[in-house]
Amino acid sequence: MSRLVVVQQKQPFITHSSISSPLPSSLSDFNGIRLKLPTKNSTKAWQSKRAMQVTASGAKKILVMGGTRFIGVFMSRLLVKEGHQVTLFTRGKAPITQQLPGESDQDYAEFSSKILHLKGDRQDFEFVKSSLAAEGFDVVYDINGREAVEVEPILDALPNLEQYIYCSSAGVYLKSDLLPHFETDAVDPKSRHKGKLETESLLASRGVNWTSVRPVYIYGPLNYNPVEEWFFHRLKAGRPIPIPNAGNQITQLGHVKDLARAFVTVLGNAKASKQVFNISGAKYVTFDGLAKACAKAAGFPEPEIVHYNPKEFDFGKKKAFPFRDQHFFASIDKATRELDWAPEFDLVEGLADSYNLDFGRGTFRKAADFTTDDMILGKSLVLQN
């Protein structure tokens, strides 16, 4: 049987990383912009500049599918702060709450006293139907859904659902020479994200009030996808950074806290009804530029960059670079126009936030692995800078 519990902790969760050395306070330069790196008590770490207020009558009973790893950690805090009743649906393998670097004891205690938990496996469709029908929810945020079949039982269990907000991906777009990608662009039914496309189609076919958010590359503290972490490992080790081909491939990153704000902004927003929105950073960056931005943000010297031809190597199943080797970026004009939303973090500032609140404190998701780097650096045939 399903069981809904309030998760309360008498003392804040503290790790050894939260008592590390003071964060850097020096000024850095990148493309002519002087940046003051954030301090430990930066309010920007946990709050939007534009705080929203919810009246008691406007409070929603919200279910978050997932919510303990990355996006949901920041989004659920915003939802609770706005006065909504938030339940996380997880398998219970990870702590439901933990104090995050830069988060005050008071803010953490308030959040952990209000968050609810429904333990279960979303692949157990009968359990999902029975438990969700018993609880009843106004809104569902689906952060970890990958296949349409995982969504059907949720819709079946909640026939009076007010809104289904889905985390899709900009990876659904068909590769094109015409960029940036717009929400109306052709999609690729054979992409590795085809399950997200099928989910969007299911939501539309069921007549649900849905909203789909398509991030590009997401970065920020707690990122389990080694995006900025890949660069930080090499910078810390003082190693050259191997980048495929000419390094002028253009990509785009969006900070997780800006994404969390976007998710909250679409809640109950009439302009978000049955709409898709690209969400990411305001500017695009080359692979070489990203390596330099990571160095500036973390206070390392400008790195040595080594370009290579990936066709000259057999890396087996190992991934030599964390980004797809192509131009890949999307327009966020629709979101800024329709949702009154805009990114608060520029790239270097966002990378500094990620470094100072995560990698710079000695925490990371994956240990450094320089196996493919050594293959590249040890081979004589390398494209020169």
mmCIF file of C-alpha atoms in Angstrom:
data_model
loop_
_atom_site.group_PDB
_atom_site.id
_atom_site.type_symbol
_atom_site.label_atom_id
_atom_site.label_comp_id
_atom_site.label_asym_id
_atom_site.label_seq_id
_atom_site.Cartn_x
_atom_site.Cartn_y
_atom_site.Cartn_z
ATOM 1 C CA MET A 1 0.000 0.000 0.000
ATOM 2 C CA SER A 2 1.108 3.540 -0.599
ATOM 3 C CA ARG A 3 2.269 5.601 2.323
ATOM 4 C CA LEU A 4 2.623 9.372 2.368
ATOM 5 C CA VAL A 5 5.025 10.653 4.975
ATOM 6 C CA VAL A 6 6.409 13.980 6.085
ATOM 7 C CA VAL A 7 10.182 13.889 6.085
ATOM 8 C CA GLN A 8 11.571 15.688 9.123
ATOM 9 C CA GLN A 9 15.133 15.891 10.330
ATOM 10 C CA LYS A 10 16.027 17.331 13.689
ATOM 11 C CA GLN A 11 19.494 18.377 12.597
ATOM 12 C CA PRO A 12 20.709 19.641 9.236
ATOM 13 C CA PHE A 13 22.488 17.132 7.025
ATOM 14 C CA ILE A 14 26.139 18.172 6.936
ATOM 15 C CA THR A 15 28.962 16.682 4.906
ATOM 16 C CA HIS A 16 32.690 17.210 5.158
ATOM 17 C CA SER A 17 32.504 19.209 1.935
ATOM 18 C CA SER A 18 30.322 21.853 3.554
ATOM 19 C CA ILE A 19 33.097 22.933 5.886
ATOM 20 C CA SER A 20 35.844 23.320 3.313
ATOM 21 C CA SER A 21 38.075 26.331 2.828
ATOM 22 C CA PRO A 22 36.588 29.758 2.043
ATOM 23 C CA LEU A 23 35.511 30.340 -1.519
ATOM 24 C CA PRO A 24 37.586 32.590 -3.783
ATOM 25 C CA SER A 25 36.657 36.252 -3.836
ATOM 26 C CA SER A 26 38.965 37.484 -6.576
ATOM 27 C CA LEU A 27 37.795 39.107 -9.803
ATOM 28 C CA SER A 28 38.047 37.243 -13.073
ATOM 29 C CA ASP A 29 37.888 38.476 -16.638
ATOM 30 C CA PHE A 30 36.231 36.731 -19.583
ATOM 31 C CA ASN A 31 35.559 38.443 -22.883
ATOM 32 C CA GLY A 32 35.996 41.834 -21.274
ATOM 33 C CA ILE A 33 33.497 41.215 -18.447
ATOM 34 C CA ARG A 34 34.652 41.497 -14.850
ATOM 35 C CA LEU A 35 33.016 38.913 -12.651
ATOM 36 C CA LYS A 36 32.896 38.782 -8.876
ATOM 37 C CA LEU A 37 32.772 35.127 -7.940
ATOM 38 C CA PRO A 38 29.857 34.312 -5.604
ATOM 39 C CA THR A 39 30.425 33.907 -1.908
ATOM 40 C CA LYS A 40 29.123 31.108 0.287
ATOM 41 C CA ASN A 41 26.173 33.151 1.521
ATOM 42 C CA SER A 42 25.051 34.305 -1.907
ATOM 43 C CA THR A 43 21.252 34.583 -1.912
ATOM 44 C CA LYS A 44 21.291 33.807 -5.605
ATOM 45 C CA ALA A 45 22.180 30.229 -4.766
ATOM 46 C CA TRP A 46 18.666 29.416 -3.603
ATOM 47 C CA GLN A 47 16.272 32.199 -4.501
ATOM 48 C CA SER A 48 15.032 33.871 -7.641
ATOM 49 C CA LYS A 49 15.408 37.622 -7.887
ATOM 50 C CA ARG A 50 11.695 37.745 -8.591
ATOM 51 C CA ALA A 51 10.107 35.913 -5.684
ATOM 52 C CA MET A 52 6.502 34.904 -6.315
ATOM 53 C CA GLN A 53 3.782 34.735 -3.706
ATOM 54 C CA VAL A 54 0.967 32.192 -3.603
ATOM 55 C CA THR A 55 -2.224 32.774 -1.641
ATOM 56 C CA ALA A 56 -3.755 29.921 0.321
ATOM 57 C CA SER A 57 -6.477 29.538 -2.301
ATOM 58 C CA GLY A 58 -3.840 29.288 -5.032
ATOM 59 C CA ALA A 59 -1.740 26.615 -3.344
ATOM 60 C CA LYS A 60 -1.599 23.367 -5.301
ATOM 61 C CA LYS A 61 -1.149 19.764 -4.314
ATOM 62 C CA ILE A 62 1.843 18.888 -6.472
ATOM 63 C CA LEU A 63 3.425 15.548 -7.299
ATOM 64 C CA VAL A 64 7.041 15.517 -8.514
ATOM 65 C CA MET A 65 8.159 12.351 -10.247
ATOM 66 C CA GLY A 66 11.780 12.227 -9.091
ATOM 67 C CA GLY A 67 13.183 15.255 -7.352
ATOM 68 C CA THR A 68 16.188 14.095 -5.311
ATOM 69 C CA ARG A 69 19.055 14.286 -7.812
ATOM 70 C CA PHE A 70 19.402 17.557 -9.736
ATOM 71 C CA ILE A 71 16.612 19.573 -11.364
ATOM 72 C CA GLY A 72 13.959 18.566 -8.855
ATOM 73 C CA VAL A 73 16.154 19.485 -5.883
ATOM 74 C CA PHE A 74 16.093 23.154 -6.854
ATOM 75 C CA MET A 75 12.587 23.184 -8.310
ATOM 76 C CA SER A 76 10.939 21.584 -5.272
ATOM 77 C CA ARG A 77 12.508 24.178 -2.990
ATOM 78 C CA LEU A 78 10.977 26.984 -5.040
ATOM 79 C CA LEU A 79 7.573 25.287 -5.041
ATOM 80 C CA VAL A 80 7.606 24.769 -1.269
ATOM 81 C CA LYS A 81 8.729 28.342 -0.699
ATOM 82 C CA GLU A 82 5.732 29.509 -2.730
ATOM 83 C CA GLY A 83 3.372 27.652 -0.426
ATOM 84 C CA HIS A 84 2.500 24.557 -2.466
ATOM 85 C CA GLN A 85 2.192 21.082 -0.952
ATOM 86 C CA VAL A 86 4.894 19.070 -2.677
ATOM 87 C CA THR A 87 5.248 15.288 -2.711
ATOM 88 C CA LEU A 88 8.258 13.541 -4.242
ATOM 89 C CA PHE A 89 7.637 10.140 -5.826
ATOM 90 C CA THR A 90 10.881 8.138 -5.642
ATOM 91 C CA ARG A 91 12.126 4.637 -4.992
ATOM 92 C CA GLY A 92 13.588 5.872 -1.709
ATOM 93 C CA LYS A 93 17.141 4.870 -2.573
ATOM 94 C CA ALA A 94 18.449 8.411 -2.094
ATOM 95 C CA PRO A 95 17.799 10.761 0.843
ATOM 96 C CA ILE A 96 14.643 12.780 0.276
ATOM 97 C CA THR A 97 16.289 15.874 1.665
ATOM 98 C CA GLN A 98 19.809 16.949 2.384
ATOM 99 C CA GLN A 99 21.229 20.341 3.172
ATOM 100 C CA LEU A 100 22.857 21.856 0.133
ATOM 101 C CA PRO A 101 26.034 23.951 0.098
ATOM 102 C CA GLY A 102 25.149 27.599 0.588
ATOM 103 C CA GLU A 103 21.717 26.804 2.015
ATOM 104 C CA SER A 104 21.078 28.210 5.477
ATOM 105 C CA ASP A 105 20.098 25.932 8.348
ATOM 106 C CA GLN A 106 16.788 27.775 8.624
ATOM 107 C CA ASP A 107 15.898 27.386 4.948
ATOM 108 C CA TYR A 108 16.828 23.725 4.997
ATOM 109 C CA ALA A 109 14.837 23.028 8.147
ATOM 110 C CA GLU A 110 11.790 24.755 6.710
ATOM 111 C CA PHE A 111 11.989 22.806 3.461
ATOM 112 C CA SER A 112 12.598 19.410 5.054
ATOM 113 C CA SER A 113 9.679 19.905 7.453
ATOM 114 C CA LYS A 114 7.242 20.462 4.595
ATOM 115 C CA ILE A 115 8.298 18.093 1.832
ATOM 116 C CA LEU A 116 6.332 14.839 1.505
ATOM 117 C CA HIS A 117 7.413 11.496 0.090
ATOM 118 C CA LEU A 118 5.586 8.724 -1.737
ATOM 119 C CA LYS A 119 7.814 5.682 -2.055
ATOM 120 C CA GLY A 120 7.404 3.457 -5.072
ATOM 121 C CA ASP A 121 8.688 2.347 -8.465
ATOM 122 C CA ARG A 122 7.135 4.176 -11.403
ATOM 123 C CA GLN A 123 7.622 1.010 -13.476
ATOM 124 C CA ASP A 124 5.090 -0.694 -11.189
ATOM 125 C CA PHE A 125 2.113 0.706 -13.091
ATOM 126 C CA GLU A 126 -0.595 -0.796 -10.889
ATOM 127 C CA PHE A 127 0.991 0.682 -7.788
ATOM 128 C CA VAL A 128 1.258 4.056 -9.502
ATOM 129 C CA LYS A 129 -2.413 3.984 -10.410
ATOM 130 C CA SER A 130 -3.653 2.955 -6.984
ATOM 131 C CA SER A 131 -1.386 5.193 -4.902
ATOM 132 C CA LEU A 132 -1.870 8.339 -6.986
ATOM 133 C CA ALA A 133 -5.623 7.823 -7.225
ATOM 134 C CA ALA A 134 -5.776 7.470 -3.451
ATOM 135 C CA GLU A 135 -3.827 10.661 -2.800
ATOM 136 C CA GLY A 136 -5.087 12.867 -5.620
ATOM 137 C CA PHE A 137 -2.949 15.661 -7.020
ATOM 138 C CA ASP A 138 -3.629 18.917 -8.848
ATOM 139 C CA VAL A 139 -0.384 19.104 -10.784
ATOM 140 C CA VAL A 140 2.311 16.637 -11.837
ATOM 141 C CA TYR A 141 5.903 17.607 -12.569
ATOM 142 C CA ASP A 142 7.475 14.709 -14.452
ATOM 143 C CA ILE A 143 11.230 15.217 -14.183
ATOM 144 C CA ASN A 144 12.492 11.695 -14.829
ATOM 145 C CA GLY A 145 10.000 10.287 -17.340
ATOM 146 C CA ARG A 146 11.598 8.743 -20.429
ATOM 147 C CA GLU A 147 8.853 6.691 -22.074
ATOM 148 C CA ALA A 148 5.194 7.342 -22.817
ATOM 149 C CA VAL A 149 4.197 4.043 -21.231
ATOM 150 C CA GLU A 150 5.412 5.430 -17.886
ATOM 151 C CA VAL A 151 3.031 8.369 -18.145
ATOM 152 C CA GLU A 152 -0.184 6.567 -19.052
ATOM 153 C CA PRO A 153 -0.870 5.175 -15.546
ATOM 154 C CA ILE A 154 -0.381 8.632 -14.038
ATOM 155 C CA LEU A 155 -2.963 10.122 -16.382
ATOM 156 C CA ASP A 156 -5.318 7.211 -15.711
ATOM 157 C CA ALA A 157 -5.021 7.737 -11.959
ATOM 158 C CA LEU A 158 -5.622 11.495 -12.075
ATOM 159 C CA PRO A 159 -8.542 12.218 -14.444
ATOM 160 C CA ASN A 160 -9.062 15.696 -12.947
ATOM 161 C CA LEU A 161 -5.442 16.768 -13.233
ATOM 162 C CA GLU A 162 -5.061 20.512 -13.752
ATOM 163 C CA GLN A 163 -1.645 20.422 -15.442
ATOM 164 C CA TYR A 164 1.049 17.945 -16.456
ATOM 165 C CA ILE A 165 4.477 19.601 -16.712
ATOM 166 C CA TYR A 166 7.014 17.453 -18.507
ATOM 167 C CA CYS A 167 10.803 17.625 -18.739
ATOM 168 C CA SER A 168 11.612 16.822 -22.339
ATOM 169 C CA SER A 169 14.876 17.576 -24.174
ATOM 170 C CA ALA A 170 16.183 19.710 -27.024
ATOM 171 C CA GLY A 171 17.801 16.481 -28.158
ATOM 172 C CA VAL A 172 14.514 15.604 -29.884
ATOM 173 C CA TYR A 173 15.192 18.033 -32.743
ATOM 174 C CA LEU A 174 16.275 16.733 -36.133
ATOM 175 C CA LYS A 175 19.865 17.717 -36.909
ATOM 176 C CA SER A 176 19.833 20.768 -39.143
ATOM 177 C CA ASP A 177 22.106 23.300 -40.798
ATOM 178 C CA LEU A 178 19.624 26.021 -39.855
ATOM 179 C CA LEU A 179 20.085 27.080 -36.255
ATOM 180 C CA PRO A 180 19.073 27.869 -33.556
ATOM 181 C CA HIS A 181 16.369 25.277 -33.084
ATOM 182 C CA PHE A 182 12.866 26.659 -32.575
ATOM 183 C CA GLU A 183 9.993 24.809 -30.926
ATOM 184 C CA THR A 184 8.338 24.426 -34.339
ATOM 185 C CA ASP A 185 11.385 22.744 -35.932
ATOM 186 C CA ALA A 186 11.288 19.197 -37.244
ATOM 187 C CA VAL A 187 11.970 16.490 -34.670
ATOM 188 C CA ASP A 188 13.833 13.233 -35.043
ATOM 189 C CA PRO A 189 11.636 10.164 -34.367
ATOM 190 C CA LYS A 190 14.796 8.035 -34.274
ATOM 191 C CA SER A 191 16.664 10.116 -31.706
ATOM 192 C CA ARG A 192 17.692 8.564 -28.408
ATOM 193 C CA HIS A 193 15.058 10.851 -26.890
ATOM 194 C CA LYS A 194 12.230 9.454 -29.004
ATOM 195 C CA GLY A 195 10.482 8.334 -25.813
ATOM 196 C CA LYS A 196 10.118 11.974 -24.820
ATOM 197 C CA LEU A 197 8.630 12.795 -28.215
ATOM 198 C CA GLU A 198 6.143 9.955 -27.797
ATOM 199 C CA THR A 199 5.279 11.270 -24.343
ATOM 200 C CA GLU A 200 4.557 14.738 -25.732
ATOM 201 C CA SER A 201 2.311 13.140 -28.359
ATOM 202 C CA LEU A 202 0.524 11.105 -25.688
ATOM 203 C CA LEU A 203 -0.156 14.194 -23.571
ATOM 204 C CA ALA A 204 -1.566 16.016 -26.588
ATOM 205 C CA SER A 205 -3.746 13.056 -27.584
ATOM 206 C CA ARG A 206 -5.205 12.677 -24.087
ATOM 207 C CA GLY A 207 -6.495 16.233 -24.016
ATOM 208 C CA VAL A 208 -4.521 17.012 -20.868
ATOM 209 C CA ASN A 209 -3.481 20.555 -20.017
ATOM 210 C CA TRP A 210 0.228 19.929 -20.528
ATOM 211 C CA THR A 211 3.444 21.897 -20.812
ATOM 212 C CA SER A 212 6.708 20.507 -22.139
ATOM 213 C CA VAL A 213 10.093 22.030 -21.344
ATOM 214 C CA ARG A 214 13.045 21.223 -23.608
ATOM 215 C CA PRO A 215 16.412 22.073 -22.028
ATOM 216 C CA VAL A 216 19.636 21.943 -24.038
ATOM 217 C CA TYR A 217 22.677 21.067 -21.884
ATOM 218 C CA ILE A 218 22.020 21.629 -18.180
ATOM 219 C CA TYR A 219 24.782 22.535 -15.758
ATOM 220 C CA GLY A 220 25.097 23.634 -12.147
ATOM 221 C CA PRO A 221 25.664 22.208 -8.642
ATOM 222 C CA LEU A 222 24.810 18.480 -8.281
ATOM 223 C CA ASN A 223 24.922 17.878 -12.042
ATOM 224 C CA TYR A 224 25.023 14.100 -12.519
ATOM 225 C CA ASN A 225 25.844 14.484 -16.215
ATOM 226 C CA PRO A 226 29.601 15.206 -16.400
ATOM 227 C CA VAL A 227 29.376 18.430 -18.373
ATOM 228 C CA GLU A 228 31.322 21.123 -16.512
ATOM 229 C CA GLU A 229 32.764 18.454 -14.222
ATOM 230 C CA TRP A 230 34.639 16.964 -17.204
ATOM 231 C CA PHE A 231 36.480 20.254 -17.697
ATOM 232 C CA PHE A 232 37.031 20.861 -13.967
ATOM 233 C CA HIS A 233 38.752 17.484 -13.525
ATOM 234 C CA ARG A 234 41.278 18.334 -16.234
ATOM 235 C CA LEU A 235 41.808 21.874 -15.051
ATOM 236 C CA LYS A 236 42.458 20.727 -11.486
ATOM 237 C CA ALA A 237 44.943 18.107 -12.704
ATOM 238 C CA GLY A 238 46.742 20.708 -14.824
ATOM 239 C CA ARG A 239 46.206 18.647 -17.950
ATOM 240 C CA PRO A 240 45.631 19.783 -21.541
ATOM 241 C CA ILE A 241 42.000 19.708 -22.603
ATOM 242 C CA PRO A 242 41.380 17.548 -25.692
ATOM 243 C CA ILE A 243 38.621 18.927 -27.895
ATOM 244 C CA PRO A 244 37.463 17.248 -31.122
ATOM 245 C CA ASN A 245 38.159 18.835 -34.490
ATOM 246 C CA ALA A 246 38.563 22.625 -34.696
ATOM 247 C CA GLY A 247 36.883 23.455 -31.376
ATOM 248 C CA ASN A 248 34.623 26.058 -32.981
ATOM 249 C CA GLN A 249 31.504 23.912 -32.684
ATOM 250 C CA ILE A 250 28.788 26.042 -31.083
ATOM 251 C CA THR A 251 26.698 24.749 -28.205
ATOM 252 C CA GLN A 252 24.564 26.093 -25.358
ATOM 253 C CA LEU A 253 24.286 25.550 -21.599
ATOM 254 C CA GLY A 254 21.526 26.501 -19.192
ATOM 255 C CA HIS A 255 21.926 26.754 -15.419
ATOM 256 C CA VAL A 256 19.809 24.365 -13.370
ATOM 257 C CA LYS A 257 18.458 27.169 -11.170
ATOM 258 C CA ASP A 258 17.255 29.100 -14.213
ATOM 259 C CA LEU A 259 15.613 25.907 -15.458
ATOM 260 C CA ALA A 260 13.957 25.394 -12.064
ATOM 261 C CA ARG A 261 12.518 28.914 -12.220
ATOM 262 C CA ALA A 262 11.178 28.237 -15.696
ATOM 263 C CA PHE A 263 9.420 25.093 -14.460
ATOM 264 C CA VAL A 264 7.788 27.080 -11.681
ATOM 265 C CA THR A 265 6.838 29.903 -14.044
ATOM 266 C CA VAL A 266 4.730 27.635 -16.271
ATOM 267 C CA LEU A 267 2.635 26.449 -13.313
ATOM 268 C CA GLY A 268 -0.932 27.666 -13.799
ATOM 269 C CA ASN A 269 0.221 29.928 -16.624
ATOM 270 C CA ALA A 270 -2.427 30.142 -19.352
ATOM 271 C CA LYS A 271 0.262 30.979 -21.922
ATOM 272 C CA ALA A 272 1.969 27.671 -21.131
ATOM 273 C CA SER A 273 -1.111 25.545 -21.817
ATOM 274 C CA LYS A 274 -0.352 22.822 -24.389
ATOM 275 C CA GLN A 275 2.917 24.511 -25.304
ATOM 276 C CA VAL A 276 6.561 23.536 -25.729
ATOM 277 C CA PHE A 277 9.379 25.796 -24.530
ATOM 278 C CA ASN A 278 13.116 25.664 -25.115
ATOM 279 C CA ILE A 279 14.946 26.595 -21.914
ATOM 280 C CA SER A 280 18.671 27.320 -21.731
ATOM 281 C CA GLY A 281 21.204 30.112 -21.388
ATOM 282 C CA ALA A 282 20.929 33.380 -23.309
ATOM 283 C CA LYS A 283 24.201 32.976 -25.227
ATOM 284 C CA TYR A 284 25.917 30.272 -27.212
ATOM 285 C CA VAL A 285 29.541 29.206 -26.780
ATOM 286 C CA THR A 286 32.179 27.288 -28.742
ATOM 287 C CA PHE A 287 33.836 24.197 -27.289
ATOM 288 C CA ASP A 288 37.129 26.104 -26.973
ATOM 289 C CA GLY A 289 35.265 29.017 -25.382
ATOM 290 C CA LEU A 290 33.653 26.690 -22.858
ATOM 291 C CA ALA A 291 37.041 25.312 -21.791
ATOM 292 C CA LYS A 292 38.298 28.858 -21.252
ATOM 293 C CA ALA A 293 35.083 29.855 -19.428
ATOM 294 C CA CYS A 294 35.427 26.919 -17.024
ATOM 295 C CA ALA A 295 38.996 27.964 -16.258
ATOM 296 C CA LYS A 296 38.024 31.578 -15.617
ATOM 297 C CA ALA A 297 35.057 30.611 -13.461
ATOM 298 C CA ALA A 298 37.119 28.264 -11.291
ATOM 299 C CA GLY A 299 40.202 30.497 -11.045
ATOM 300 C CA PHE A 300 42.547 28.306 -13.105
ATOM 301 C CA PRO A 301 45.013 29.591 -15.724
ATOM 302 C CA GLU A 302 43.834 29.512 -19.322
ATOM 303 C CA PRO A 303 44.153 25.881 -20.361
ATOM 304 C CA GLU A 304 46.182 24.311 -23.116
ATOM 305 C CA ILE A 305 43.726 23.014 -25.700
ATOM 306 C CA VAL A 306 44.605 20.083 -27.945
ATOM 307 C CA HIS A 307 42.468 19.491 -31.014
ATOM 308 C CA TYR A 308 42.170 16.019 -32.457
ATOM 309 C CA ASN A 309 40.392 14.142 -35.201
ATOM 310 C CA PRO A 310 38.069 11.629 -33.517
ATOM 311 C CA LYS A 311 38.062 9.491 -36.672
ATOM 312 C CA GLU A 312 41.694 8.632 -35.960
ATOM 313 C CA PHE A 313 40.822 6.898 -32.695
ATOM 314 C CA ASP A 314 38.912 3.895 -31.460
ATOM 315 C CA PHE A 315 37.716 4.753 -27.976
ATOM 316 C CA GLY A 316 35.558 1.649 -27.675
ATOM 317 C CA LYS A 317 32.627 2.298 -25.361
ATOM 318 C CA LYS A 318 34.327 5.191 -23.611
ATOM 319 C CA LYS A 319 33.156 8.727 -24.248
ATOM 320 C CA ALA A 320 36.068 11.030 -25.037
ATOM 321 C CA PHE A 321 34.118 14.301 -24.887
ATOM 322 C CA PRO A 322 30.914 15.197 -23.016
ATOM 323 C CA PHE A 323 29.153 17.023 -25.888
ATOM 324 C CA ARG A 324 27.832 15.922 -29.242
ATOM 325 C CA ASP A 325 30.389 16.882 -31.910
ATOM 326 C CA GLN A 326 28.202 19.349 -33.809
ATOM 327 C CA HIS A 327 26.592 22.755 -33.592
ATOM 328 C CA PHE A 328 23.681 22.379 -31.171
ATOM 329 C CA PHE A 329 21.744 25.262 -29.668
ATOM 330 C CA ALA A 330 18.149 26.475 -29.390
ATOM 331 C CA SER A 331 16.260 29.750 -29.278
ATOM 332 C CA ILE A 332 14.737 30.702 -25.930
ATOM 333 C CA ASP A 333 12.845 33.651 -27.433
ATOM 334 C CA LYS A 334 9.452 32.015 -26.988
ATOM 335 C CA ALA A 335 10.013 31.441 -23.259
ATOM 336 C CA THR A 336 11.287 34.960 -22.633
ATOM 337 C CA ARG A 337 8.411 36.435 -24.617
ATOM 338 C CA GLU A 338 5.502 34.319 -23.378
ATOM 339 C CA LEU A 339 6.536 33.433 -19.830
ATOM 340 C CA ASP A 340 8.191 36.638 -18.626
ATOM 341 C CA TRP A 341 11.213 34.475 -17.826
ATOM 342 C CA ALA A 342 14.874 35.091 -18.565
ATOM 343 C CA PRO A 343 18.107 33.450 -17.416
ATOM 344 C CA GLU A 344 19.639 35.105 -14.363
ATOM 345 C CA PHE A 345 23.046 33.449 -14.804
ATOM 346 C CA ASP A 346 25.474 34.279 -17.563
ATOM 347 C CA LEU A 347 27.821 31.438 -18.466
ATOM 348 C CA VAL A 348 30.921 32.312 -16.438
ATOM 349 C CA GLU A 349 28.866 33.332 -13.412
ATOM 350 C CA GLY A 350 26.889 30.097 -13.623
ATOM 351 C CA LEU A 351 30.044 27.990 -13.959
ATOM 352 C CA ALA A 352 31.502 29.782 -10.923
ATOM 353 C CA ASP A 353 28.328 28.975 -8.981
ATOM 354 C CA SER A 354 28.653 25.332 -9.978
ATOM 355 C CA TYR A 355 32.334 25.143 -9.089
ATOM 356 C CA ASN A 356 32.081 26.970 -5.764
ATOM 357 C CA LEU A 357 29.073 25.004 -4.538
ATOM 358 C CA ASP A 358 30.177 21.603 -5.772
ATOM 359 C CA PHE A 359 33.461 20.606 -7.437
ATOM 360 C CA GLY A 360 35.465 23.291 -5.646
ATOM 361 C CA ARG A 361 34.348 21.773 -2.329
ATOM 362 C CA GLY A 362 35.674 18.381 -3.323
ATOM 363 C CA THR A 363 32.380 16.828 -4.409
ATOM 364 C CA PHE A 364 31.710 15.379 -7.831
ATOM 365 C CA ARG A 365 29.645 12.594 -9.396
ATOM 366 C CA LYS A 366 32.332 10.692 -11.314
ATOM 367 C CA ALA A 367 36.019 10.235 -10.574
ATOM 368 C CA ALA A 368 38.495 11.561 -13.097
ATOM 369 C CA ASP A 369 39.220 9.191 -15.974
ATOM 370 C CA PHE A 370 41.918 10.345 -18.385
ATOM 371 C CA THR A 371 42.125 7.120 -20.402
ATOM 372 C CA THR A 372 40.869 8.632 -23.650
ATOM 373 C CA ASP A 373 42.895 11.807 -23.042
ATOM 374 C CA ASP A 374 46.079 9.741 -22.844
ATOM 375 C CA MET A 375 45.181 8.000 -26.095
ATOM 376 C CA ILE A 376 44.767 11.363 -27.800
ATOM 377 C CA LEU A 377 47.828 13.018 -26.311
ATOM 378 C CA GLY A 378 49.984 9.968 -26.973
ATOM 379 C CA LYS A 379 49.145 9.803 -30.664
ATOM 380 C CA SER A 380 51.372 11.721 -33.031
ATOM 381 C CA LEU A 381 48.578 12.533 -35.490
ATOM 382 C CA VAL A 382 46.833 15.455 -33.800
ATOM 383 C CA LEU A 383 45.164 18.438 -35.393
ATOM 384 C CA GLN A 384 47.123 21.480 -34.335
ATOM 385 C CA ASN A 385 45.524 24.516 -32.720
#
